């Protein structure tokens, strides 16, 4: 299963891309958030997550869409506990346009990443190396430039899973 973590003010585009990719790949997916109340998105829509953290089934993959100030959510013990609970069991983690900042704050971002403009600059100042390309995989973490780069990363992962 693919879990899509809805941080407050998340990118609807990236969440929708993930859901559509999962549908096309015939891979089950769900949305998850801190609670079951509606989660506001960047463009103004409100999404009701399928699950709240305690009730979510263990995912095989996690996708974190970009969001407004994602690093602040990594200071919330509920988000950190969810990440800790699922981390060992996930095969792949996909990051949207600035979700790198969430994983960096949580201490789980690999040292080499693909990241867009301002995010790349911020991460470089923190000692991360920026890779060329629309996405980069290191261990289980796929960092992307966001948007359609997420789709390419998901397809890359799905192709590798089929080969196994």
Coordinates of N, CA, C and O in Angstrom, one line a residue:
X1 N 0.8 -1.2 0.0 CA 0.0 0.0 0.0 C 0.9 1.2 0.0 O 1.9 1.3 0.6
X2 N 0.4 2.3 -0.7 CA 1.0 3.6 -0.7 C 0.3 4.5 0.2 O -0.9 4.7 0.0
X3 N 1.0 5.0 1.2 CA 0.4 6.0 2.1 C 0.8 7.4 1.6 O 2.0 7.6 1.4
X4 N -0.2 8.3 1.6 CA 0.1 9.7 1.2 C -0.1 10.6 2.4 O -1.2 10.7 2.9
X5 N 1.0 11.1 3.0 CA 0.9 11.9 4.2 C 0.5 13.3 3.9 O 1.2 14.0 3.2
X6 N -0.6 13.7 4.4 CA -1.2 15.0 4.2 C -0.7 15.9 5.3 O -1.3 16.0 6.4
X7 N 0.3 16.7 5.1 CA 0.7 17.7 6.0 C -0.2 18.9 5.8 O -0.8 19.1 4.8
X8 N -0.4 19.8 6.8 CA -1.2 20.9 6.6 C -0.7 21.8 5.5 O 0.5 22.0 5.3
X9 N -1.6 22.3 4.7 CA -1.3 23.1 3.5 C -0.4 22.3 2.5 O 0.6 22.8 2.0
X10 N -0.8 21.1 2.2 CA -0.1 20.2 1.3 C -0.4 20.5 -0.2 O -1.4 21.2 -0.4
X11 N 0.4 20.1 -1.1 CA 0.2 20.3 -2.5 C -0.9 19.3 -3.0 O -0.6 18.1 -3.1
X12 N -2.0 19.8 -3.4 CA -3.1 18.9 -3.9 C -2.6 18.2 -5.2 O -2.9 17.1 -5.4
X13 N -1.9 19.0 -6.0 CA -1.4 18.4 -7.3 C -0.5 17.2 -7.0 O -0.7 16.1 -7.6
X14 N 0.4 17.2 -6.1 CA 1.3 16.1 -5.8 C 0.5 14.9 -5.2 O 0.8 13.8 -5.5
X15 N -0.4 15.2 -4.3 CA -1.2 14.2 -3.7 C -2.1 13.5 -4.8 O -2.2 12.3 -4.8
X16 N -2.7 14.3 -5.7 CA -3.5 13.7 -6.8 C -2.7 12.9 -7.7 O -3.1 11.9 -8.2
X17 N -1.5 13.4 -8.1 CA -0.6 12.6 -8.9 C -0.3 11.3 -8.3 O -0.3 10.2 -9.0
X18 N 0.0 11.2 -7.0 CA 0.3 10.0 -6.4 C -0.9 9.0 -6.4 O -0.8 7.8 -6.7
X19 N -2.1 9.6 -6.1 CA -3.3 8.7 -6.2 C -3.6 8.2 -7.6 O -3.9 7.0 -7.7
X20 N -3.4 9.0 -8.6 CA -3.6 8.6 -9.9 C -2.6 7.6 -10.4 O -2.9 6.6 -11.0
X21 N -1.3 7.8 -10.0 CA -0.3 6.9 -10.3 C -0.6 5.5 -9.7 O -0.4 4.5 -10.4
X22 N -1.0 5.5 -8.4 CA -1.3 4.2 -7.8 C -2.5 3.5 -8.5 O -2.4 2.3 -8.7
X23 N -3.5 4.3 -8.9 CA -4.6 3.7 -9.6 C -4.1 3.1 -10.9 O -4.5 2.0 -11.2
X24 N -3.3 3.8 -11.7 CA -2.8 3.3 -13.0 C -1.9 2.1 -12.8 O -1.9 1.2 -13.6
X25 N -1.2 2.0 -11.7 CA -0.3 0.9 -11.4 C -1.1 -0.2 -10.7 O -0.5 -1.3 -10.4
X26 N -2.3 0.0 -10.5 CA -3.2 -1.0 -9.7 C -2.6 -1.3 -8.4 O -2.5 -2.5 -8.0
X27 N -2.2 -0.3 -7.7 CA -1.5 -0.4 -6.4 C -2.4 0.3 -5.4 O -2.8 1.5 -5.6
X28 N -2.8 -0.3 -4.3 CA -3.7 0.3 -3.3 C -3.0 1.5 -2.7 O -1.8 1.5 -2.4
X29 N -3.8 2.6 -2.5 CA -3.3 3.8 -1.9 C -4.3 4.4 -0.9 O -5.5 4.2 -1.1
X30 N -3.8 5.1 0.1 CA -4.7 5.9 1.0 C -4.0 7.1 1.5 O -2.8 7.3 1.3
X31 N -4.8 8.1 2.0 CA -4.3 9.3 2.6 C -4.3 9.1 4.1 O -5.2 8.4 4.6
X32 N -3.3 9.8 4.7 CA -3.2 9.7 6.2 C -2.8 11.1 6.7 O -2.1 11.8 6.0
X33 N -3.3 11.4 7.9 CA -3.0 12.7 8.5 C -3.0 12.5 10.0 O -3.4 11.4 10.5
X34 N -2.7 13.6 10.7 CA -2.7 13.5 12.2 C -4.1 13.2 12.7 O -4.2 12.5 13.7
X35 N -5.1 13.7 12.1 CA -6.5 13.4 12.5 C -7.4 13.2 11.4 O -7.0 13.3 10.2
X36 N -8.6 12.9 11.6 CA -9.6 12.6 10.6 C -10.3 13.8 10.1 O -11.1 13.8 9.2
X37 N -10.1 15.0 10.7 CA -10.7 16.2 10.3 C -10.1 16.6 8.9 O -9.0 16.2 8.6
X38 N -10.8 17.4 8.2 CA -10.3 17.9 6.9 C -9.0 18.6 7.0 O -8.7 19.3 8.0
X39 N -8.1 18.3 6.1 CA -6.8 18.9 6.1 C -6.7 19.9 5.0 O -7.0 19.6 3.8
X40 N -6.4 21.2 5.3 CA -6.4 22.2 4.3 C -5.2 22.0 3.3 O -4.1 21.6 3.8
X41 N -5.4 22.3 2.1 CA -4.3 22.2 1.1 C -3.9 23.6 0.6 O -4.6 24.6 0.9
X42 N -2.8 23.6 -0.2 CA -2.2 24.9 -0.6 C -3.2 25.7 -1.5 O -3.3 26.9 -1.4
X43 N -3.9 25.1 -2.4 CA -4.8 25.8 -3.3 C -6.2 26.1 -2.7 O -7.0 26.6 -3.4
X44 N -6.4 25.7 -1.5 CA -7.7 26.0 -0.9 C -8.7 24.9 -0.7 O -9.7 25.1 0.0
X45 N -8.4 23.8 -1.2 CA -9.3 22.6 -1.0 C -9.1 22.1 0.4 O -8.0 22.3 1.0
X46 N -10.0 21.2 0.8 CA -9.9 20.6 2.1 C -10.1 19.1 1.9 O -11.1 18.7 1.3
X47 N -9.1 18.2 2.2 CA -9.2 16.8 2.0 C -9.4 16.1 3.3 O -8.8 16.4 4.3
X48 N -10.3 15.2 3.4 CA -10.5 14.3 4.5 C -9.7 13.1 4.4 O -9.9 12.3 3.4
X49 N -8.7 12.9 5.2 CA -7.8 11.7 5.1 C -8.6 10.4 5.3 O -9.5 10.3 6.1
X50 N -8.1 9.4 4.6 CA -8.7 8.0 4.8 C -8.5 7.5 6.2 O -9.4 6.9 6.8
X51 N -7.3 7.8 6.8 CA -6.9 7.3 8.1 C -6.3 8.4 8.9 O -5.6 9.3 8.4
X52 N -6.4 8.4 10.2 CA -5.6 9.1 11.2 C -4.4 8.2 11.5 O -4.5 7.0 11.4
X53 N -3.3 8.8 12.0 CA -2.1 8.0 12.3 C -2.4 6.7 13.1 O -1.9 5.6 12.6
X54 N -3.1 6.6 14.2 CA -3.1 5.4 14.9 C -3.8 4.3 14.2 O -3.6 3.1 14.4
X55 N -4.7 4.6 13.2 CA -5.6 3.6 12.6 C -5.0 3.2 11.2 O -5.6 2.3 10.6
X56 N -4.0 3.8 10.7 CA -3.5 3.6 9.3 C -2.8 2.2 9.2 O -2.0 1.9 10.1
X57 N -3.2 1.5 8.2 CA -2.5 0.2 8.0 C -1.0 0.5 7.6 O -0.7 1.5 7.1
X58 N -0.1 -0.5 7.9 CA 1.3 -0.3 7.6 C 1.5 -0.2 6.1 O 1.1 -1.1 5.3
X59 N 2.1 0.9 5.6 CA 2.3 1.1 4.2 C 3.6 0.4 3.7 O 4.5 0.2 4.5
X60 N 3.6 0.1 2.4 CA 4.8 -0.4 1.8 C 5.7 0.7 1.3 O 6.9 0.6 1.1
X61 N 5.0 1.8 1.0 CA 5.6 3.1 0.5 C 4.9 4.3 1.1 O 3.7 4.2 1.4
X62 N 5.7 5.4 1.2 CA 5.2 6.6 1.8 C 5.5 7.7 0.8 O 6.6 7.8 0.3
X63 N 4.5 8.6 0.5 CA 4.7 9.7 -0.3 C 4.3 11.0 0.5 O 3.2 11.0 1.1
X64 N 5.2 11.9 0.6 CA 5.0 13.2 1.3 C 4.9 14.3 0.3 O 6.0 14.7 -0.3
X65 N 3.7 14.8 0.0 CA 3.7 16.0 -1.0 C 4.3 17.2 -0.3 O 4.4 17.3 0.9
X66 N 4.8 18.1 -1.1 CA 5.3 19.4 -0.6 C 4.2 20.1 0.2 O 3.0 19.8 0.0
X67 N 4.5 21.0 1.0 CA 3.6 21.7 1.8 C 4.2 23.1 2.2 O 5.4 23.3 2.1
X68 N 3.3 23.9 2.8 CA 3.8 25.2 3.3 C 4.5 24.9 4.7 O 3.9 24.2 5.5
X69 N 5.8 25.3 4.8 CA 6.6 25.1 6.0 C 6.5 23.6 6.5 O 6.2 23.4 7.7
X70 N 6.9 22.7 5.7 CA 6.9 21.3 6.1 C 7.8 20.9 7.3 O 7.5 20.0 8.1
X71 N 8.9 21.7 7.4 CA 9.8 21.4 8.5 C 9.2 21.6 9.9 O 9.5 20.9 10.9
X72 N 8.2 22.5 10.0 CA 7.5 22.7 11.3 C 6.7 21.5 11.7 O 6.7 21.2 12.9
X73 N 6.2 20.8 10.8 CA 5.4 19.6 11.2 C 6.4 18.5 11.7 O 5.9 17.6 12.5
X74 N 7.6 18.5 11.3 CA 8.6 17.5 11.9 C 9.0 17.8 13.3 O 9.7 17.0 13.9
X75 N 8.5 18.9 13.8 CA 8.7 19.2 15.3 C 7.5 18.8 16.1 O 7.6 18.9 17.3
X76 N 6.5 18.3 15.5 CA 5.3 17.8 16.1 C 5.5 16.3 16.5 O 5.7 15.5 15.6
X77 N 5.4 15.9 17.8 CA 5.7 14.6 18.2 C 4.8 13.5 17.5 O 5.2 12.4 17.3
X78 N 3.5 13.9 17.1 CA 2.6 13.0 16.5 C 3.2 12.6 15.1 O 3.1 11.4 14.7
X79 N 3.7 13.5 14.3 CA 4.3 13.2 13.0 C 5.5 12.4 13.1 O 5.7 11.4 12.4
X80 N 6.4 12.7 14.1 CA 7.6 12.0 14.3 C 7.3 10.5 14.8 O 7.9 9.6 14.3
X81 N 6.3 10.4 15.6 CA 5.9 9.0 16.1 C 5.4 8.2 14.9 O 5.7 7.0 14.8
X82 N 4.6 8.8 14.0 CA 4.1 8.1 12.8 C 5.3 7.6 12.0 O 5.3 6.5 11.5
X83 N 6.2 8.6 11.7 CA 7.3 8.3 10.9 C 8.2 7.1 11.5 O 8.6 6.2 10.8
X84 N 8.4 7.2 12.8 CA 9.2 6.2 13.5 C 8.5 4.8 13.4 O 9.2 3.8 13.1
X85 N 7.2 4.8 13.5 CA 6.4 3.6 13.5 C 6.5 2.9 12.2 O 6.6 1.6 12.1
X86 N 6.5 3.6 11.1 CA 6.4 2.9 9.8 C 7.8 2.8 9.1 O 7.9 2.1 8.1
X87 N 8.8 3.6 9.5 CA 10.0 3.7 8.8 C 10.7 2.4 8.4 O 11.0 2.2 7.2
X88 N 10.9 1.5 9.3 CA 11.6 0.2 9.0 C 10.8 -0.6 8.0 O 11.4 -1.3 7.2
X89 N 9.5 -0.5 8.0 CA 8.7 -1.3 7.1 C 8.5 -0.8 5.7 O 8.0 -1.6 4.8
X90 N 8.8 0.5 5.5 CA 8.5 1.0 4.1 C 9.7 0.7 3.2 O 10.9 0.7 3.6
X91 N 9.4 0.4 2.0 CA 10.4 0.1 1.0 C 10.9 1.3 0.3 O 12.0 1.4 -0.2
X92 N 10.0 2.3 0.2 CA 10.3 3.6 -0.5 C 9.6 4.7 0.1 O 8.4 4.6 0.6
X93 N 10.3 5.9 0.1 CA 9.7 7.2 0.6 C 9.9 8.2 -0.6 O 11.0 8.3 -1.1
X94 N 8.8 8.8 -1.0 CA 8.9 9.8 -2.1 C 8.6 11.2 -1.5 O 7.7 11.4 -0.7
X95 N 9.4 12.2 -1.9 CA 9.3 13.5 -1.4 C 8.9 14.5 -2.5 O 9.5 14.5 -3.6
X96 N 7.8 15.3 -2.3 CA 7.4 16.3 -3.2 C 8.3 17.5 -3.2 O 9.4 17.5 -2.6
X97 N 7.9 18.6 -3.8 CA 8.8 19.8 -4.1 C 9.6 20.3 -2.9 O 10.7 20.8 -3.1
X98 N 9.1 20.3 -1.7 CA 9.9 20.8 -0.6 C 9.7 19.9 0.7 O 10.1 20.3 1.8
X99 N 9.2 18.7 0.5 CA 9.0 17.8 1.6 C 10.4 17.3 2.2 O 10.4 16.7 3.3
X100 N 11.4 17.6 1.4 CA 12.8 17.3 1.9 C 13.0 17.9 3.3 O 13.7 17.4 4.1
X101 N 12.5 19.1 3.4 CA 12.7 19.9 4.7 C 12.0 19.2 5.9 O 12.6 19.2 7.0
X102 N 10.9 18.5 5.6 CA 10.3 17.7 6.7 C 11.2 16.5 7.1 O 11.5 16.3 8.3
X103 N 11.7 15.8 6.1 CA 12.6 14.6 6.4 C 13.9 15.1 7.0 O 14.5 14.4 7.8
X104 N 14.4 16.2 6.5 CA 15.7 16.7 7.1 C 15.5 17.1 8.6 O 16.3 16.7 9.4
X105 N 14.4 17.8 8.9 CA 14.1 18.1 10.3 C 13.9 16.9 11.1 O 14.3 16.9 12.3
X106 N 13.4 15.8 10.5 CA 13.1 14.6 11.3 C 14.4 13.7 11.3 O 14.4 12.7 12.0
X107 N 15.5 14.2 10.7 CA 16.7 13.5 10.7 C 16.8 12.2 9.8 O 17.6 11.3 10.1
X108 N 16.0 12.2 8.8 CA 16.0 11.0 7.9 C 16.2 11.2 6.5 O 16.1 10.4 5.6
X109 N 16.7 12.4 6.1 CA 17.0 12.8 4.7 C 18.4 12.3 4.4 O 19.3 12.6 5.1
X110 N 18.5 11.5 3.3 CA 19.9 11.1 2.9 C 20.8 12.3 2.5 O 20.3 13.4 2.3
X111 N 22.1 12.1 2.4 CA 23.0 13.2 2.2 C 23.0 13.7 0.8 O 23.4 14.9 0.6
X112 N 22.5 13.0 -0.1 CA 22.5 13.4 -1.6 C 21.0 13.4 -2.0 O 20.3 12.4 -1.8
X113 N 20.6 14.6 -2.6 CA 19.2 14.7 -2.9 C 19.0 15.4 -4.3 O 19.9 16.2 -4.7
X114 N 17.9 15.2 -4.9 CA 17.4 16.1 -6.0 C 16.4 17.1 -5.4 O 15.5 16.6 -4.6
X115 N 16.6 18.3 -5.6 CA 15.7 19.3 -5.0 C 15.7 20.6 -5.9 O 16.6 20.9 -6.6
X116 N 14.5 21.2 -5.9 CA 14.3 22.4 -6.8 C 14.9 23.7 -6.1 O 15.0 23.7 -4.8
X117 N 15.4 24.6 -6.9 CA 15.9 26.0 -6.5 C 16.1 26.3 -5.0 O 17.1 26.0 -4.5
X118 N 15.1 26.9 -4.4 CA 15.3 27.4 -3.1 C 15.5 26.3 -2.1 O 16.2 26.4 -1.1
X119 N 14.8 25.2 -2.3 CA 15.0 24.0 -1.4 C 16.4 23.5 -1.5 O 17.1 23.2 -0.5
X120 N 17.0 23.4 -2.7 CA 18.3 23.0 -3.0 C 19.3 23.9 -2.2 O 20.3 23.5 -1.6
X121 N 19.1 25.2 -2.3 CA 19.9 26.2 -1.6 C 19.9 26.0 -0.1 O 21.0 26.0 0.5
X122 N 18.7 25.8 0.4 CA 18.6 25.6 1.9 C 19.3 24.4 2.3 O 20.0 24.3 3.3
X123 N 19.1 23.3 1.5 CA 19.7 22.0 1.9 C 21.2 22.1 1.8 O 22.0 21.5 2.6
X124 N 21.7 22.7 0.8 CA 23.2 22.9 0.6 C 23.8 23.6 1.8 O 24.8 23.2 2.3
X125 N 23.1 24.6 2.3 CA 23.6 25.3 3.5 C 23.7 24.4 4.7 O 24.4 24.6 5.6
X126 N 22.8 23.4 4.7 CA 22.8 22.4 5.8 C 23.8 21.2 5.6 O 23.8 20.3 6.4
X127 N 24.5 21.3 4.5 CA 25.5 20.2 4.2 C 25.1 19.1 3.3 O 25.8 18.2 3.1
X128 N 23.9 19.2 2.7 CA 23.4 18.2 1.8 C 24.0 18.4 0.4 O 24.3 19.6 0.1
X129 N 24.2 17.4 -0.4 CA 24.7 17.5 -1.7 C 23.4 17.4 -2.7 O 22.6 16.6 -2.4
X130 N 23.4 18.2 -3.7 CA 22.3 18.2 -4.6 C 22.7 17.5 -5.9 O 23.7 17.8 -6.6
X131 N 21.9 16.5 -6.3 CA 22.1 15.6 -7.5 C 21.4 16.3 -8.7 O 20.4 17.0 -8.5
X132 N 21.9 16.0 -9.8 CA 21.3 16.4 -11.1 C 20.1 15.5 -11.3 O 20.0 14.3 -10.9
X133 N 19.1 15.9 -12.1 CA 18.0 15.1 -12.5 C 16.7 15.5 -11.8 O 16.7 16.3 -10.8
X134 N 15.6 15.0 -12.3 CA 14.3 15.3 -11.7 C 14.0 14.5 -10.5 O 13.2 14.9 -9.7
X135 N 14.7 13.4 -10.3 CA 14.6 12.7 -9.0 C 15.9 11.9 -8.8 O 16.7 11.7 -9.7
X136 N 16.1 11.6 -7.5 CA 17.3 10.9 -7.1 C 16.9 9.9 -6.0 O 16.2 10.3 -5.1
X137 N 17.4 8.7 -6.1 CA 17.1 7.7 -5.1 C 18.4 7.4 -4.3 O 19.4 7.1 -4.9
X138 N 18.3 7.4 -3.0 CA 19.4 7.0 -2.1 C 18.7 6.2 -1.0 O 17.8 6.6 -0.3
X139 N 19.2 4.9 -1.0 CA 18.6 3.9 -0.1 C 17.1 3.8 -0.4 O 16.8 3.6 -1.6
X140 N 16.2 4.1 0.5 CA 14.8 3.9 0.2 C 14.1 5.3 -0.1 O 13.0 5.3 -0.4
X141 N 14.9 6.4 -0.1 CA 14.3 7.7 -0.2 C 14.5 8.2 -1.7 O 15.6 8.4 -2.2
X142 N 13.3 8.5 -2.3 CA 13.3 9.2 -3.6 C 13.1 10.7 -3.3 O 12.0 11.1 -2.9
X143 N 14.1 11.5 -3.6 CA 13.9 13.0 -3.6 C 13.6 13.4 -5.0 O 14.1 12.9 -5.9
X144 N 12.7 14.4 -5.1 CA 12.3 14.9 -6.4 C 12.2 16.4 -6.5 O 12.3 17.1 -5.5
X145 N 12.0 16.9 -7.7 CA 11.8 18.3 -7.9 C 10.3 18.6 -7.7 O 9.9 19.8 -7.8
X146 N 9.5 17.6 -7.4 CA 8.1 17.8 -7.2 C 7.3 17.7 -8.5 O 7.8 17.4 -9.6
X147 N 6.0 17.9 -8.4 CA 5.1 17.8 -9.6 C 5.2 16.5 -10.3 O 5.2 15.4 -9.7
X148 N 5.4 16.6 -11.6 CA 5.5 15.3 -12.4 C 6.7 14.5 -12.2 O 6.8 13.3 -12.5
X149 N 7.7 15.1 -11.5 CA 8.9 14.3 -11.1 C 8.5 13.2 -10.1 O 9.1 12.1 -10.1
X150 N 7.5 13.4 -9.3 CA 7.0 12.4 -8.4 C 6.5 11.2 -9.2 O 6.7 10.0 -8.9
X151 N 5.8 11.5 -10.3 CA 5.3 10.4 -11.2 C 6.4 9.6 -11.7 O 6.4 8.3 -11.7
X152 N 7.5 10.2 -12.2 CA 8.6 9.5 -12.7 C 9.3 8.6 -11.6 O 9.7 7.5 -11.9
X153 N 9.4 9.2 -10.4 CA 10.0 8.4 -9.3 C 9.1 7.2 -9.0 O 9.6 6.1 -8.7
X154 N 7.8 7.4 -8.9 CA 6.9 6.3 -8.6 C 7.0 5.2 -9.7 O 7.0 4.0 -9.4
X155 N 7.0 5.6 -10.9 CA 7.2 4.6 -12.0 C 8.5 3.9 -11.9 O 8.5 2.7 -12.2
X156 N 9.6 4.6 -11.6 CA 10.9 4.0 -11.4 C 10.8 2.9 -10.3 O 11.3 1.8 -10.5
X157 N 10.2 3.2 -9.2 CA 10.1 2.3 -8.1 C 9.2 1.1 -8.5 O 9.6 -0.1 -8.3
X158 N 8.1 1.3 -9.2 CA 7.2 0.3 -9.6 C 7.9 -0.7 -10.6 O 7.8 -1.9 -10.5
X159 N 8.7 -0.1 -11.5 CA 9.4 -0.9 -12.5 C 10.4 -1.8 -11.8 O 10.6 -3.0 -12.1
X160 N 11.2 -1.3 -10.8 CA 12.1 -2.0 -10.0 C 11.4 -3.2 -9.2 O 12.0 -4.3 -9.1
X161 N 10.3 -2.9 -8.7 CA 9.5 -3.9 -7.9 C 9.1 -5.0 -8.8 O 9.1 -6.2 -8.4
X162 N 8.7 -4.7 -10.1 CA 8.3 -5.7 -11.0 C 9.5 -6.6 -11.4 O 9.3 -7.8 -11.5
X163 N 10.6 -6.0 -11.5 CA 11.8 -6.8 -11.9 C 12.2 -7.8 -10.8 O 12.9 -8.8 -11.1
X164 N 11.9 -7.5 -9.5 CA 12.3 -8.4 -8.4 C 11.4 -9.6 -8.5 O 11.4 -10.6 -8.4

